[in-house]
Amino acid sequence: MSAEIKSRRHSVRTIAERKGKDPIVVLTAYTAPMARLLDPHVDCLMVGDSLGMVVYGMDSTLGVTLEMMIAHGKAVAGASQSALVVVDMPFGSYQESPQQAFHSAARILAETGAQAVKLEGGAIMAPTIAFLVERGVPVMGHVGLMPQSVNGLGGFRAQGRTQAEETRILADAVAVADAGAFSLVVEGTFEAVARQVTERVAIPTIGIGASPACDGQVLVTEDMLGLSGGTLPKFVKRFADLNVAVEAAVKSYATDVRARTFPGPEQCYGWGKTS
Ligand code: KIV
């Protein structure tokens, strides 16, 4: 068959080609309705394992399973048309061996319809990234603050405070890029570190708490919409306060139900008819 397959979606190639050009816009999405709303406005939808904390109320991302990522990835890929969909590989699904990583990544791509996977880790994960890329799995890397290593890092704190940390982040970024990743999330680090990483690697960097020096930005959608509870990290800007709107709507629903003014005639079948 020689029919040319034209996709309206961003591809890993079109995203990689944006290095040093106009900023790449990325947001997380975990559900079909949110994917539908975000898709026309972003270049990439990231089905992050942050869903463990945002959707399931976990304390960290460590309890997220491959099955959860596949279910949410399928919802997002199915509801979007133009954004590149990248699904996070959850903790424990890729660290054991390149073979384990391939098995998990193959399930994610085959069962969700997403175009790429993301995994956390620098130099230590480079052989795994090369193994996946050589076998046709596009990989987005993730260095700096890596939430799956929260126990080893001693909490969700910005990385790159010391010269040693800075050198490690740079070496990690270069190793991930050399291994064939098509882009790289840089999380929770200082502007000077993000700038050096972005200058040193030939692939686009996507920052989260990593300054505008990066080639693109990502935020957790619920955080930027004001839908998350609790204290937000310093790097989050609230572009809306939807908690307030949701609360007001729910209060008014409860008032109407209690007053028997909802449902009204417009919401009823055969209002006023006697049978
Ligand atoms: O899990 C996640 O949502 C992420 C992005 C925010 C970078 O890793």
XYZ file of N, CA and C and ligand atoms in Angstrom:
833
model
N 0.836 -1.197 0.000
C 0.000 0.000 0.000
C 0.873 1.249 0.000
N 0.576 2.170 -0.933
C 1.450 3.333 -0.997
C 0.704 4.620 -0.640
N -0.541 4.478 -0.155
C -1.322 5.683 0.176
C -0.584 6.511 1.223
N -0.499 7.813 0.928
C 0.219 8.692 1.860
C -0.665 8.954 3.080
N -0.122 8.705 4.248
C -0.910 8.932 5.452
C -0.597 10.327 5.965
N -1.608 11.199 5.948
C -1.402 12.576 6.417
C -2.051 12.712 7.786
N -1.260 13.122 8.763
C -1.815 13.304 10.081
C -1.898 14.793 10.378
N -2.984 15.190 11.068
C -3.113 16.595 11.449
C -2.383 16.854 12.764
N -1.872 15.789 13.335
C -1.219 15.926 14.637
C 0.202 16.437 14.534
N 0.619 17.131 15.602
C 2.047 17.386 15.755
C 2.714 16.024 15.909
N 3.920 15.923 15.388
C 4.647 14.659 15.520
C 5.907 14.922 16.345
N 6.590 13.845 16.705
C 7.828 14.056 17.468
C 8.822 14.843 16.610
N 8.741 14.671 15.285
C 9.661 15.394 14.402
C 9.330 16.896 14.392
N 8.018 17.231 14.269
C 7.676 18.663 14.217
C 7.996 19.334 15.563
N 7.867 18.583 16.639
C 8.207 19.169 17.951
C 9.732 19.343 18.043
N 10.482 18.324 17.626
C 11.953 18.405 17.707
C 12.476 19.566 16.861
N 11.806 19.820 15.738
C 12.247 20.899 14.827
C 12.018 22.301 15.409
N 11.259 22.377 16.507
C 10.974 23.688 17.108
C 12.108 24.177 18.017
N 13.170 23.396 18.153
C 14.308 23.802 18.981
C 14.735 25.233 18.629
N 14.774 26.095 19.641
C 15.261 27.464 19.434
C 14.307 28.349 18.647
N 13.098 27.826 18.346
C 12.142 28.644 17.564
C 11.006 29.110 18.482
N 9.768 29.160 17.945
C 8.689 29.651 18.804
C 8.407 28.639 19.926
N 8.123 29.152 21.139
C 7.991 28.282 22.308
C 6.930 27.183 22.158
N 7.254 26.020 22.666
C 6.370 24.848 22.580
C 5.425 24.881 23.790
N 4.127 24.759 23.506
C 3.112 24.869 24.563
C 2.631 23.469 24.954
N 2.813 23.146 26.221
C 2.453 21.805 26.706
C 1.607 21.939 27.977
N 0.569 21.116 28.091
C -0.196 21.026 29.340
C -0.468 19.559 29.620
N -0.713 19.247 30.864
C -1.105 17.870 31.192
C -2.595 17.693 30.889
N -2.962 16.462 30.556
C -4.390 16.099 30.440
C -4.516 14.654 30.871
N -5.576 14.372 31.609
C -5.784 13.000 32.095
C -7.110 12.420 31.621
N -8.005 13.298 31.131
C -9.349 12.834 30.794
C -9.753 13.329 29.403
N -10.767 12.672 28.836
C -11.242 13.056 27.501
C -11.795 14.486 27.467
N -12.662 14.899 28.413
C -13.195 16.266 28.312
C -12.099 17.325 28.375
N -11.115 17.139 29.240
C -10.038 18.132 29.347
C -9.182 18.097 28.078
N -8.905 16.909 27.554
C -8.108 16.806 26.321
C -8.801 17.558 25.184
N -10.114 17.396 25.082
C -10.892 18.064 24.028
C -10.766 19.591 24.145
N -10.824 20.103 25.376
C -10.727 21.553 25.590
C -9.334 22.093 25.274
N -8.303 21.341 25.642
C -6.929 21.850 25.503
C -6.362 21.663 24.108
N -6.771 20.589 23.451
C -6.157 20.151 22.187
C -5.948 21.258 21.144
N -6.962 22.130 20.895
C -6.748 23.134 19.842
C -5.705 24.187 20.206
N -5.323 24.271 21.468
C -4.491 25.401 21.921
C -3.060 25.025 22.281
N -2.765 23.737 22.322
C -1.425 23.318 22.761
C -0.745 22.509 21.662
N 0.572 22.389 21.773
C 1.322 21.568 20.819
C 1.405 20.125 21.294
N 1.369 19.960 22.602
C 1.568 18.616 23.160
C 0.712 18.452 24.411
N 0.054 17.303 24.508
C -0.693 16.946 25.721
C 0.114 15.887 26.444
N 0.386 16.134 27.704
C 1.191 15.200 28.466
C 0.304 14.471 29.474
N 0.205 13.168 29.312
C -0.546 12.377 30.294
C 0.467 12.019 31.375
N 0.603 12.942 32.330
C 1.648 12.798 33.343
C 1.216 11.861 34.460
N 2.222 11.230 35.091
C 1.877 10.397 36.245
C 1.531 11.277 37.455
N 1.618 12.594 37.276
C 1.095 13.516 38.294
C -0.385 13.235 38.541
N -1.021 12.501 37.632
C -2.440 12.155 37.820
C -2.647 11.385 39.119
N -1.602 10.704 39.586
C -1.717 9.985 40.865
C -2.063 10.951 41.990
N -1.424 12.112 41.958
C -1.654 13.099 43.014
C -2.892 13.944 42.705
N -3.018 14.357 41.427
C -4.094 15.297 41.059
C -5.461 14.613 41.029
N -5.528 13.416 40.429
C -6.824 12.744 40.243
C -7.117 11.757 41.381
N -6.062 11.057 41.828
C -6.299 9.984 42.801
C -5.947 10.368 44.241
N -5.456 11.607 44.441
C -5.183 12.078 45.802
C -4.027 11.388 46.494
N -3.083 10.819 45.717
C -1.927 10.169 46.345
C -0.940 11.242 46.834
N -0.025 10.840 47.731
C 0.975 11.777 48.243
C 2.147 11.966 47.296
N 2.339 10.978 46.420
C 3.427 11.066 45.442
C 2.978 10.313 44.194
N 3.861 10.246 43.197
C 3.486 9.550 41.956
C 3.874 8.066 42.006
N 4.435 7.624 43.124
C 5.006 6.273 43.167
C 3.975 5.145 43.064
N 2.741 5.419 43.444
C 1.710 4.371 43.430
C 0.976 4.241 42.097
N 1.373 5.048 41.128
C 0.683 5.009 39.822
C 1.093 3.748 39.069
N 0.129 3.088 38.442
C 0.416 1.828 37.746
C 0.361 2.023 36.222
N 0.908 1.031 35.529
C 0.873 1.045 34.066
C -0.581 1.035 33.575
N -1.426 0.276 34.267
C -2.839 0.189 33.864
C -3.514 1.563 33.964
N -3.196 2.301 35.031
C -3.780 3.647 35.172
C -3.321 4.536 34.022
N -2.020 4.492 33.707
C -1.493 5.347 32.634
C -2.119 4.979 31.296
N -2.328 3.680 31.080
C -2.911 3.245 29.803
C -4.371 3.712 29.698
N -5.112 3.572 30.784
C -6.528 3.982 30.744
C -6.647 5.490 30.454
N -5.852 6.302 31.164
C -5.930 7.756 30.954
C -5.330 8.163 29.609
N -4.241 7.491 29.210
C -3.611 7.791 27.923
C -4.571 7.547 26.776
N -5.335 6.460 26.869
C -6.304 6.112 25.818
C -7.402 7.179 25.734
N -7.853 7.643 26.895
C -8.899 8.679 26.917
C -8.389 9.954 26.241
N -7.169 10.349 26.554
C -6.616 11.607 26.021
C -6.309 11.485 24.528
N -5.690 10.379 24.131
C -5.351 10.209 22.704
C -6.632 10.144 21.873
N -7.647 9.480 22.417
C -8.903 9.323 21.681
C -9.677 10.621 21.538
N -9.483 11.546 22.470
C -10.277 12.784 22.456
C -9.533 13.946 21.824
N -8.311 13.736 21.373
C -7.524 14.841 20.794
C -7.233 14.553 19.330
N -6.973 15.645 18.592
C -6.754 15.484 17.146
C -5.458 16.097 16.669
N -4.999 17.161 17.359
C -3.840 17.854 16.789
C -2.604 17.838 17.683
N -2.783 17.701 18.973
C -1.608 17.723 19.859
C -0.875 16.388 19.829
N 0.438 16.461 19.992
C 1.221 15.243 20.205
C 0.867 14.734 21.603
N 0.561 13.455 21.726
C 0.211 12.903 23.049
C 1.384 12.067 23.577
N 1.856 12.468 24.747
C 2.985 11.786 25.384
C 2.490 11.211 26.709
N 2.740 9.923 26.931
C 2.271 9.274 28.168
C 3.477 8.939 29.053
N 3.379 9.307 30.319
C 4.438 8.999 31.286
C 4.535 7.510 31.548
N 5.763 7.008 31.662
C 5.956 5.633 32.120
C 6.015 5.695 33.644
N 5.142 4.932 34.328
C 5.094 5.058 35.786
C 6.269 4.354 36.474
N 6.484 4.721 37.718
C 7.558 4.154 38.539
C 7.464 2.626 38.565
N 8.592 1.981 38.329
C 8.634 0.516 38.380
C 8.322 -0.155 37.063
N 7.968 0.634 36.031
C 7.590 0.002 34.756
C 8.735 0.034 33.741
N 9.887 0.632 34.128
C 10.982 0.750 33.149
C 12.386 0.710 33.740
N 12.524 0.849 35.049
C 13.862 0.987 35.638
C 14.643 -0.328 35.698
N 13.918 -1.476 35.660
C 14.576 -2.773 35.884
C 15.541 -3.137 34.752
N 15.110 -2.932 33.514
C 15.951 -3.305 32.367
C 15.383 -2.634 31.115
N 16.212 -2.502 30.074
C 15.700 -1.967 28.815
C 14.565 -2.832 28.267
N 14.649 -4.141 28.488
C 13.596 -5.049 27.991
C 12.272 -4.762 28.704
N 12.350 -4.574 30.036
C 11.123 -4.254 30.780
C 10.537 -2.931 30.265
N 11.438 -1.968 30.023
C 10.983 -0.662 29.526
C 10.305 -0.818 28.171
N 10.887 -1.636 27.296
C 10.286 -1.804 25.966
C 8.905 -2.445 26.077
N 8.791 -3.446 26.928
C 7.514 -4.131 27.110
C 6.439 -3.130 27.569
N 6.799 -2.292 28.535
C 5.831 -1.309 29.059
C 5.514 -0.238 28.011
N 6.564 0.248 27.335
C 6.354 1.308 26.331
C 5.517 0.786 25.173
N 5.760 -0.466 24.770
C 4.996 -1.042 23.656
C 3.523 -1.131 24.040
N 3.244 -1.519 25.283
C 1.844 -1.569 25.728
C 1.230 -0.177 25.690
N 1.978 0.818 26.172
C 1.438 2.188 26.196
C 1.101 2.645 24.772
N 2.045 2.493 23.848
C 1.800 2.990 22.486
C 0.677 2.202 21.805
N 0.699 0.879 21.958
C -0.295 0.046 21.267
C -1.695 0.214 21.855
N -1.782 0.344 23.185
C -3.104 0.343 23.818
C -3.719 1.736 23.974
N -2.894 2.793 23.850
C -3.472 4.137 24.029
C -3.636 4.911 22.723
N -2.755 4.655 21.756
C -2.755 5.479 20.547
C -1.913 6.733 20.715
N -1.194 6.851 21.836
C -0.289 7.993 22.035
C 0.907 7.859 21.103
N 1.623 8.982 20.912
C 2.733 8.980 19.948
C 4.099 8.813 20.599
N 4.186 8.986 21.910
C 5.501 8.911 22.564
C 5.326 8.616 24.048
N 6.423 8.202 24.673
C 6.414 8.004 26.132
C 7.417 8.972 26.757
N 7.243 9.216 28.043
C 8.216 10.018 28.793
C 8.713 9.190 29.964
N 9.992 9.281 30.239
C 10.517 8.608 31.430
C 11.511 9.507 32.145
N 11.590 9.320 33.457
C 12.477 10.141 34.284
C 13.845 9.479 34.405
N 14.887 10.311 34.488
C 16.230 9.765 34.715
C 17.219 10.307 33.714
N 18.456 10.504 34.179
C 19.500 11.052 33.322
C 20.404 9.976 32.777
N 21.718 10.119 33.053
C 22.729 9.212 32.492
C 22.378 7.746 32.753
N 21.838 7.470 33.921
C 21.528 6.076 34.294
C 20.493 5.450 33.342
N 19.603 6.290 32.796
C 18.559 5.762 31.907
C 18.943 5.846 30.425
N 20.135 6.405 30.125
C 20.506 6.607 28.721
C 20.506 5.301 27.914
N 21.080 4.194 28.434
C 21.039 2.956 27.641
C 19.602 2.490 27.363
N 18.715 2.697 28.328
C 17.308 2.307 28.139
C 16.651 3.178 27.071
N 16.939 4.473 27.120
C 16.361 5.378 26.109
C 16.845 4.968 24.721
N 18.150 4.687 24.587
C 18.701 4.277 23.279
C 18.036 2.982 22.809
N 17.821 2.045 23.731
C 17.195 0.757 23.410
C 15.775 0.984 22.862
N 15.027 1.873 23.513
C 13.647 2.149 23.079
C 13.632 2.855 21.728
N 14.475 3.892 21.604
C 14.470 4.694 20.369
C 14.866 3.827 19.171
N 15.880 2.975 19.363
C 16.318 2.094 18.262
C 15.204 1.137 17.831
N 14.266 0.883 18.725
C 13.169 -0.042 18.416
C 11.876 0.688 18.077
N 11.979 1.973 17.783
C 10.817 2.714 17.275
C 9.943 3.364 18.321
N 10.436 3.489 19.543
C 9.631 4.146 20.586
C 10.168 5.564 20.809
N 9.429 6.603 20.404
C 9.899 7.963 20.667
C 9.853 8.263 22.174
N 10.963 8.837 22.671
C 11.082 9.073 24.118
C 11.327 10.547 24.416
N 10.549 11.057 25.371
C 10.811 12.378 25.948
C 11.517 12.109 27.283
N 12.641 12.789 27.516
C 13.364 12.595 28.783
C 12.835 13.527 29.866
N 13.355 13.383 31.066
C 12.915 14.227 32.195
C 14.065 14.261 33.210
N 14.667 15.448 33.376
C 15.783 15.594 34.319
C 15.514 16.752 35.277
N 16.439 16.943 36.215
C 16.264 17.975 37.238
C 15.512 17.369 38.406
N 14.431 18.017 38.821
C 13.588 17.431 39.870
C 12.773 16.298 39.254
N 13.016 15.084 39.743
C 12.307 13.924 39.184
C 11.397 13.363 40.277
N 10.076 13.624 40.164
C 9.161 13.258 41.252
C 9.187 11.774 41.632
N 9.524 10.886 40.677
C 9.574 9.461 41.033
C 10.756 9.157 41.963
N 11.707 10.106 42.076
C 12.862 9.906 42.968
C 12.707 10.737 44.238
N 11.455 11.107 44.563
C 11.214 12.022 45.682
C 11.852 11.519 46.981
N 11.846 10.213 47.193
C 12.424 9.693 48.438
C 13.933 9.878 48.475
N 14.591 9.674 47.341
C 16.043 9.845 47.267
C 16.445 11.315 47.293
N 15.581 12.169 46.762
C 15.920 13.601 46.677
C 15.608 14.341 47.978
N 14.886 13.670 48.886
C 14.538 14.309 50.160
C 13.415 15.318 50.023
N 12.472 15.060 49.117
C 11.306 15.946 48.974
C 11.289 16.630 47.629
N 10.202 17.386 47.422
C 10.039 18.091 46.141
C 10.772 19.435 46.225
N 12.088 19.426 46.163
C 12.845 20.681 46.259
C 13.608 20.939 44.969
N 13.797 22.237 44.670
C 14.500 22.602 43.438
C 15.902 21.993 43.424
N 16.326 21.553 42.260
C 17.628 20.901 42.081
C 18.603 21.869 41.419
N 19.904 21.631 41.666
C 20.933 22.456 41.022
C 21.448 23.540 41.942
N 21.300 23.322 43.268
C 21.734 24.336 44.243
C 23.248 24.383 44.365
N 23.897 23.246 44.199
C 25.358 23.200 44.357
C 25.993 22.990 42.984
N 27.303 23.233 42.915
C 28.015 23.028 41.660
C 27.887 21.558 41.228
N 27.958 20.653 42.228
C 27.891 19.216 41.907
C 26.534 18.866 41.302
N 25.463 19.423 41.892
C 24.108 19.152 41.371
C 23.944 19.717 39.962
N 24.490 20.914 39.771
C 24.395 21.578 38.474
C 25.110 20.734 37.400
N 26.300 20.266 37.749
C 27.084 19.448 36.815
C 26.337 18.145 36.491
N 25.708 17.576 37.523
C 24.975 16.321 37.307
C 23.791 16.542 36.364
N 23.055 17.624 36.562
C 21.878 17.886 35.704
C 22.325 18.086 34.253
N 23.407 18.819 34.080
C 23.919 19.040 32.713
C 24.328 17.725 32.066
N 25.061 16.908 32.829
C 25.527 15.609 32.300
C 24.325 14.720 31.988
N 23.311 14.756 32.853
C 22.093 13.954 32.630
C 21.408 14.373 31.328
N 21.279 15.692 31.152
C 20.590 16.212 29.962
C 21.329 15.795 28.694
N 22.642 15.918 28.708
C 23.440 15.565 27.524
C 23.321 14.057 27.247
N 23.350 13.247 28.306
C 23.263 11.788 28.126
C 21.909 11.403 27.515
N 20.836 12.031 27.997
C 19.486 11.727 27.490
C 19.363 12.151 26.018
N 19.892 13.328 25.705
C 19.831 13.811 24.310
C 20.673 12.911 23.408
N 21.883 12.557 23.852
C 22.751 11.692 23.039
C 22.133 10.307 22.832
N 21.299 9.884 23.779
C 20.672 8.553 23.671
C 19.538 8.549 22.648
N 19.113 9.751 22.207
C 18.110 9.797 21.134
C 16.746 10.317 21.527
N 16.613 10.850 22.756
C 15.306 11.435 23.133
C 14.997 12.592 22.175
N 13.694 12.787 21.877
C 13.339 13.866 20.938
C 13.105 15.189 21.636
N 12.922 15.169 22.946
C 12.802 16.403 23.727
C 12.996 16.047 25.191
N 13.047 17.076 26.010
C 13.480 16.859 27.393
C 12.747 17.792 28.351
N 12.043 17.193 29.315
C 11.454 18.014 30.384
C 12.560 18.349 31.388
N 12.640 19.633 31.749
C 13.591 20.075 32.775
C 12.740 20.635 33.907
N 12.760 19.951 35.050
C 11.845 20.342 36.129
C 12.602 20.895 37.340
N 12.036 21.936 37.931
C 12.473 22.434 39.239
C 13.958 22.726 39.345
N 14.419 23.652 38.533
C 15.827 24.037 38.671
C 16.007 25.523 38.381
N 17.204 25.982 38.589
C 17.480 27.415 38.509
C 17.650 27.866 37.058
N 17.390 29.158 36.859
C 17.434 29.717 35.511
C 18.769 29.445 34.832
N 19.868 29.627 35.581
C 21.204 29.448 34.985
C 21.412 28.007 34.520
N 20.869 27.061 35.291
C 21.027 25.641 34.930
C 20.189 25.336 33.685
N 18.930 25.802 33.704
C 18.036 25.556 32.563
C 18.616 26.172 31.292
N 19.207 27.351 31.435
C 19.789 28.029 30.263
C 20.944 27.203 29.690
N 21.817 26.729 30.582
C 22.965 25.931 30.108
C 22.505 24.644 29.440
N 21.504 23.973 30.071
C 20.982 22.727 29.494
C 20.433 23.010 28.095
N 19.633 24.076 28.000
C 18.994 24.403 26.719
C 20.036 24.728 25.649
N 21.111 25.388 26.065
C 22.173 25.710 25.094
C 22.963 24.472 24.683
N 23.129 23.547 25.634
C 24.001 22.397 25.371
C 23.362 21.281 24.553
N 22.025 21.105 24.662
C 21.408 19.979 23.950
C 20.726 20.466 22.671
N 20.713 19.588 21.684
C 20.155 19.966 20.377
C 18.656 19.680 20.297
N 18.079 19.133 21.378
C 16.640 18.842 21.391
C 15.923 19.904 22.231
N 14.621 20.127 21.968
C 13.913 21.152 22.745
C 13.778 20.772 24.219
N 13.978 21.768 25.072
C 13.756 21.564 26.501
C 12.377 22.138 26.846
N 11.651 21.401 27.670
C 10.316 21.834 28.107
C 10.424 22.074 29.611
N 10.286 23.323 30.017
C 10.499 23.647 31.426
C 9.243 23.583 32.268
N 9.425 23.149 33.502
C 8.368 23.286 34.522
C 9.112 23.713 35.786
N 8.933 24.964 36.167
C 9.738 25.512 37.256
C 11.189 25.599 36.834
N 11.433 25.925 35.580
C 12.812 25.960 35.076
C 13.056 27.200 34.218
N 12.282 28.255 34.438
C 12.507 29.569 33.808
C 12.129 29.604 32.327
N 12.058 30.833 31.778
C 11.727 30.946 30.341
C 12.905 30.627 29.429
N 14.031 30.229 29.999
C 15.197 29.888 29.167
C 14.939 28.622 28.333
N 13.905 27.857 28.711
C 13.625 26.594 28.000
C 12.923 26.860 26.664
N 12.920 25.835 25.802
C 12.292 25.968 24.472
C 10.762 25.891 24.541
N 10.233 25.422 25.651
C 8.782 25.330 25.820
C 8.463 25.274 27.300
N 7.179 25.259 27.605
C 6.739 25.218 29.013
C 5.632 24.196 29.173
N 5.603 23.570 30.350
C 4.487 22.692 30.706
C 4.035 23.033 32.123
N 2.731 22.929 32.356
C 2.197 23.036 33.715
C 1.155 21.944 33.891
N 0.892 21.601 35.135
C -0.226 20.716 35.435
C -1.496 21.559 35.271
N -2.374 21.124 34.385
C -3.548 21.924 34.020
C -4.392 22.320 35.236
N -4.632 21.372 36.128
C -5.471 21.674 37.302
C -4.837 22.765 38.157
N -3.500 22.807 38.195
C -2.813 23.848 38.971
C -3.036 25.218 38.330
N -2.868 25.305 37.001
C -2.958 26.628 36.370
C -4.408 27.111 36.263
N -5.354 26.163 36.373
C -6.772 26.557 36.329
C -7.332 26.863 37.719
N -6.513 26.653 38.756
C -7.011 26.884 40.107
C -7.986 25.810 40.542
N -7.760 24.579 40.072
C -8.633 23.463 40.460
C -7.973 22.561 41.501
N -6.682 22.795 41.781
C -5.984 21.943 42.754
C -6.147 22.549 44.136
N -6.200 21.672 45.127
C -6.257 22.177 46.497
C -4.835 22.349 47.018
N -4.709 22.862 48.226
C -3.411 22.934 48.895
C -2.488 24.009 48.350
N -1.255 23.969 48.850
C -0.288 24.989 48.429
C 0.363 24.564 47.123
N 0.475 25.526 46.237
C 1.067 25.217 44.938
C 2.544 25.579 44.943
N 3.348 24.894 44.101
C 4.752 25.274 44.000
C 4.893 26.718 43.499
N 6.018 27.342 43.844
C 6.301 28.745 43.474
C 6.165 28.996 41.968
N 6.486 27.959 41.163
C 6.540 28.189 39.713
C 5.174 28.174 39.031
N 4.107 27.856 39.766
C 2.782 27.796 39.129
C 2.152 29.183 39.087
N 1.674 29.564 37.906
C 0.856 30.767 37.812
C -0.590 30.313 37.637
N -1.470 30.887 38.439
C -2.895 30.557 38.292
C -3.495 31.440 37.213
N -3.895 30.832 36.107
C -4.491 31.604 35.019
C -6.003 31.717 35.196
N -6.559 30.969 36.146
C -7.992 31.061 36.470
C -8.170 30.552 37.891
N -9.361 30.796 38.449
C -9.644 30.303 39.796
C -10.933 29.485 39.741
N -10.870 28.361 39.068
C -12.091 27.589 38.821
C -12.671 26.942 40.074
N -11.855 26.773 41.117
C -12.410 26.269 42.390
C -13.599 27.110 42.813
N -13.436 28.429 42.671
C -14.475 29.372 43.106
C -15.739 29.184 42.253
N -15.535 29.061 40.928
C -16.683 28.889 40.024
C -17.399 27.564 40.315
N -16.637 26.500 40.564
C -17.245 25.188 40.835
C -18.043 25.254 42.134
N -17.443 25.868 43.157
C -18.122 25.950 44.442
C -19.430 26.728 44.321
N -19.391 27.840 43.591
C -20.598 28.667 43.427
C -21.681 27.865 42.699
N -21.293 27.130 41.647
C -22.273 26.342 40.886
C -22.883 25.242 41.758
N -22.040 24.570 42.533
C -22.536 23.472 43.365
C -23.478 23.987 44.452
N -23.113 25.141 45.035
C -23.975 25.755 46.067
C -25.335 26.069 45.470
N -25.332 26.639 44.258
C -26.607 27.039 43.693
C -27.441 25.820 43.282
N -26.800 24.736 42.861
C -27.509 23.468 42.582
C -28.167 22.957 43.869
N -27.396 22.940 44.960
C -27.922 22.425 46.231
C -29.118 23.263 46.692
N -29.010 24.589 46.534
C -30.107 25.484 46.927
C -31.359 25.172 46.110
N -31.194 25.012 44.783
C -32.334 24.740 43.900
C -32.990 23.400 44.221
N -32.174 22.377 44.473
C -32.734 21.052 44.794
C -33.534 21.145 46.090
N -32.944 21.816 47.074
C -33.623 21.918 48.381
C -34.911 22.739 48.282
N -34.931 23.712 47.373
C -36.124 24.566 47.205
C -37.114 23.965 46.204
N -36.778 22.813 45.649
C -37.580 22.154 44.601
C -37.783 23.053 43.374
N -36.808 23.945 43.107
C -36.886 24.749 41.876
C -36.073 24.106 40.760
N -35.316 23.079 41.084
C -34.665 22.247 40.078
C -35.064 20.804 40.369
N -35.450 20.032 39.350
C -35.653 20.425 37.959
C -36.921 21.262 37.772
N -36.844 22.211 36.818
C -37.987 23.045 36.469
C -38.675 22.478 35.243
N -39.674 23.191 34.712
C -40.424 22.690 33.544
C -39.520 22.360 32.359
N -38.452 23.183 32.139
C -37.575 22.949 30.959
C -36.796 21.645 31.077
N -36.586 21.180 32.273
C -35.797 19.952 32.427
C -36.686 18.713 32.585
N -37.997 18.894 32.411
C -38.898 17.755 32.642
C -39.522 17.231 31.352
N -39.717 15.951 31.266
C -40.455 15.334 30.171
C -41.945 15.415 30.529
N -42.757 15.924 29.597
C -44.218 15.912 29.756
C -44.697 16.694 30.966
N -44.082 17.855 31.217
C -44.489 18.693 32.358
C -45.960 19.091 32.241
N -46.740 18.919 33.269
C -48.129 19.351 33.286
C -49.089 18.391 32.605
N -48.582 17.365 31.942
C -49.487 16.431 31.260
C -49.963 15.389 32.239
N -51.217 15.038 32.122
C -51.696 13.936 32.969
C -51.818 12.709 32.091
N -51.496 11.548 32.601
C -51.514 10.385 31.717
C -52.784 9.575 31.920
O 3.770 13.982 35.711
C 3.695 15.052 35.083
O 2.626 15.634 34.923
C 4.923 15.586 34.514
C 4.925 16.943 33.908
C 4.246 17.991 34.632
C 6.293 17.342 33.509
O 5.906 14.922 34.559
